[in-house]
Amino acid sequence: MDTQAQIKEIVTGHPVVLFMKGTAQFPQCGFSGNAINILRASGVETLHTVNVLEDAGIRQGVKEYANWPTIPQLYINGEFIGGSDIISEMFESGELQKLIKA
């Protein structure tokens, strides 16, 4: 399976997916840690994370998949939501919580 197909399978196979540096238990960058904290505060019960540091193909491939240059990347119900800044803004406005509960 090629990388793009693998990413699509991950994104569509889980309701909430975060491509991040490190793991939910041990984020390896501040932006990824911030995203995890926001998702927990938003009430996400089932979060699937992908540590991009473990697979260079996924790390580059997910940037191409979403046409978004940075990590972390959040997907909800198969849709690309955004990176750390967008996640923060959506959380502050209450929009993220609505998306998660939908």
PDB file of C-alpha atoms in Angstrom:
ATOM      1  CA  MET A   1       0.000   0.000   0.000  1.00  0.00           C
ATOM      2  CA  ASP A   2       1.374   3.407  -0.873  1.00  0.00           C
ATOM      3  CA  THR A   3       1.741   6.140   1.737  1.00  0.00           C
ATOM      4  CA  GLN A   4      -1.205   8.248   0.542  1.00  0.00           C
ATOM      5  CA  ALA A   5      -3.522   5.223   0.651  1.00  0.00           C
ATOM      6  CA  GLN A   6      -2.199   4.342   4.105  1.00  0.00           C
ATOM      7  CA  ILE A   7      -2.869   7.882   5.368  1.00  0.00           C
ATOM      8  CA  LYS A   8      -6.366   7.870   3.860  1.00  0.00           C
ATOM      9  CA  GLU A   9      -7.096   4.571   5.585  1.00  0.00           C
ATOM     10  CA  ILE A  10      -5.954   5.977   8.949  1.00  0.00           C
ATOM     11  CA  VAL A  11      -7.898   9.240   8.545  1.00  0.00           C
ATOM     12  CA  THR A  12     -11.137   7.560   7.456  1.00  0.00           C
ATOM     13  CA  GLY A  13     -10.816   4.641   9.872  1.00  0.00           C
ATOM     14  CA  HIS A  14     -10.985   6.679  13.095  1.00  0.00           C
ATOM     15  CA  PRO A  15     -13.304   9.528  14.160  1.00  0.00           C
ATOM     16  CA  VAL A  16     -10.477  11.725  15.537  1.00  0.00           C
ATOM     17  CA  VAL A  17      -6.893  11.422  14.270  1.00  0.00           C
ATOM     18  CA  LEU A  18      -3.894  13.522  15.234  1.00  0.00           C
ATOM     19  CA  PHE A  19      -0.654  13.222  13.285  1.00  0.00           C
ATOM     20  CA  MET A  20       1.904  14.442  15.803  1.00  0.00           C
ATOM     21  CA  LYS A  21       5.508  14.339  16.945  1.00  0.00           C
ATOM     22  CA  GLY A  22       5.653  11.818  19.767  1.00  0.00           C
ATOM     23  CA  THR A  23       2.714  10.134  21.470  1.00  0.00           C
ATOM     24  CA  ALA A  24      -0.284  11.362  23.451  1.00  0.00           C
ATOM     25  CA  GLN A  25       1.511  10.229  26.609  1.00  0.00           C
ATOM     26  CA  PHE A  26       4.847  11.770  25.580  1.00  0.00           C
ATOM     27  CA  PRO A  27       4.536  14.548  23.002  1.00  0.00           C
ATOM     28  CA  GLN A  28       7.900  15.506  21.537  1.00  0.00           C
ATOM     29  CA  CYS A  29       7.105  19.077  20.559  1.00  0.00           C
ATOM     30  CA  GLY A  30       5.165  21.865  22.201  1.00  0.00           C
ATOM     31  CA  PHE A  31       2.656  22.187  19.372  1.00  0.00           C
ATOM     32  CA  SER A  32       1.788  18.480  19.549  1.00  0.00           C
ATOM     33  CA  GLY A  33       1.484  18.672  23.348  1.00  0.00           C
ATOM     34  CA  ASN A  34      -0.806  21.682  23.027  1.00  0.00           C
ATOM     35  CA  ALA A  35      -3.005  19.847  20.517  1.00  0.00           C
ATOM     36  CA  ILE A  36      -3.332  16.839  22.856  1.00  0.00           C
ATOM     37  CA  ASN A  37      -4.278  19.083  25.793  1.00  0.00           C
ATOM     38  CA  ILE A  38      -6.911  20.894  23.726  1.00  0.00           C
ATOM     39  CA  LEU A  39      -8.408  17.640  22.444  1.00  0.00           C
ATOM     40  CA  ARG A  40      -8.633  16.258  25.990  1.00  0.00           C
ATOM     41  CA  ALA A  41     -10.216  19.522  27.200  1.00  0.00           C
ATOM     42  CA  SER A  42     -12.692  19.276  24.306  1.00  0.00           C
ATOM     43  CA  GLY A  43     -13.930  15.910  25.505  1.00  0.00           C
ATOM     44  CA  VAL A  44     -12.347  13.622  22.911  1.00  0.00           C
ATOM     45  CA  GLU A  45     -12.779  10.096  24.230  1.00  0.00           C
ATOM     46  CA  THR A  46     -11.284   8.085  21.385  1.00  0.00           C
ATOM     47  CA  LEU A  47      -8.195   9.690  19.900  1.00  0.00           C
ATOM     48  CA  HIS A  48      -6.006   7.914  17.377  1.00  0.00           C
ATOM     49  CA  THR A  49      -2.521   9.395  17.213  1.00  0.00           C
ATOM     50  CA  VAL A  50       0.205   8.760  14.654  1.00  0.00           C
ATOM     51  CA  ASN A  51       3.798   9.491  15.682  1.00  0.00           C
ATOM     52  CA  VAL A  52       5.329  10.935  12.507  1.00  0.00           C
ATOM     53  CA  LEU A  53       8.820  10.618  13.999  1.00  0.00           C
ATOM     54  CA  GLU A  54       8.567   6.828  13.588  1.00  0.00           C
ATOM     55  CA  ASP A  55       7.963   6.906   9.828  1.00  0.00           C
ATOM     56  CA  ALA A  56       9.578   9.447   7.498  1.00  0.00           C
ATOM     57  CA  GLY A  57       7.214   8.433   4.692  1.00  0.00           C
ATOM     58  CA  ILE A  58       4.153   9.235   6.796  1.00  0.00           C
ATOM     59  CA  ARG A  59       5.791  12.434   8.088  1.00  0.00           C
ATOM     60  CA  GLN A  60       6.247  13.765   4.553  1.00  0.00           C
ATOM     61  CA  GLY A  61       3.179  12.073   3.113  1.00  0.00           C
ATOM     62  CA  VAL A  62       0.711  13.652   5.522  1.00  0.00           C
ATOM     63  CA  LYS A  63       2.003  17.111   4.580  1.00  0.00           C
ATOM     64  CA  GLU A  64       1.230  16.297   0.945  1.00  0.00           C
ATOM     65  CA  TYR A  65      -2.089  14.602   1.782  1.00  0.00           C
ATOM     66  CA  ALA A  66      -3.511  17.765   3.357  1.00  0.00           C
ATOM     67  CA  ASN A  67      -1.340  20.230   1.459  1.00  0.00           C
ATOM     68  CA  TRP A  68      -0.358  21.542   4.897  1.00  0.00           C
ATOM     69  CA  PRO A  69       3.339  22.043   5.725  1.00  0.00           C
ATOM     70  CA  THR A  70       3.396  21.496   9.484  1.00  0.00           C
ATOM     71  CA  ILE A  71       2.778  18.894  12.163  1.00  0.00           C
ATOM     72  CA  PRO A  72       0.522  18.363  14.140  1.00  0.00           C
ATOM     73  CA  GLN A  73      -2.438  17.823  11.855  1.00  0.00           C
ATOM     74  CA  LEU A  74      -5.939  17.094  13.121  1.00  0.00           C
ATOM     75  CA  TYR A  75      -8.621  15.163  11.232  1.00  0.00           C
ATOM     76  CA  ILE A  76     -12.185  14.744  12.443  1.00  0.00           C
ATOM     77  CA  ASN A  77     -14.500  12.313  10.646  1.00  0.00           C
ATOM     78  CA  GLY A  78     -12.062  12.080   7.733  1.00  0.00           C
ATOM     79  CA  GLU A  79     -11.846  15.855   7.250  1.00  0.00           C
ATOM     80  CA  PHE A  80      -8.645  17.851   7.689  1.00  0.00           C
ATOM     81  CA  ILE A  81      -9.210  20.471  10.386  1.00  0.00           C
ATOM     82  CA  GLY A  82      -5.821  22.141  10.669  1.00  0.00           C
ATOM     83  CA  GLY A  83      -2.673  22.552  12.686  1.00  0.00           C
ATOM     84  CA  SER A  84      -1.910  23.803  16.171  1.00  0.00           C
ATOM     85  CA  ASP A  85      -2.964  27.453  15.665  1.00  0.00           C
ATOM     86  CA  ILE A  86      -6.261  26.528  14.031  1.00  0.00           C
ATOM     87  CA  ILE A  87      -6.998  23.926  16.714  1.00  0.00           C
ATOM     88  CA  SER A  88      -6.374  26.572  19.406  1.00  0.00           C
ATOM     89  CA  GLU A  89      -8.582  29.169  17.693  1.00  0.00           C
ATOM     90  CA  MET A  90     -11.394  26.670  17.159  1.00  0.00           C
ATOM     91  CA  PHE A  91     -11.187  25.573  20.804  1.00  0.00           C
ATOM     92  CA  GLU A  92     -11.392  29.166  22.061  1.00  0.00           C
ATOM     93  CA  SER A  93     -14.445  29.882  19.895  1.00  0.00           C
ATOM     94  CA  GLY A  94     -16.169  26.616  20.904  1.00  0.00           C
ATOM     95  CA  GLU A  95     -16.231  25.412  17.308  1.00  0.00           C
ATOM     96  CA  LEU A  96     -13.909  22.467  17.962  1.00  0.00           C
ATOM     97  CA  GLN A  97     -16.102  21.088  20.745  1.00  0.00           C
ATOM     98  CA  LYS A  98     -19.142  21.240  18.431  1.00  0.00           C
ATOM     99  CA  LEU A  99     -17.269  19.364  15.685  1.00  0.00           C
ATOM    100  CA  ILE A 100     -16.165  16.673  18.119  1.00  0.00           C
ATOM    101  CA  LYS A 101     -19.665  16.123  19.474  1.00  0.00           C
ATOM    102  CA  ALA A 102     -21.281  16.080  16.011  1.00  0.00           C
TER     103      ALA A 102
END
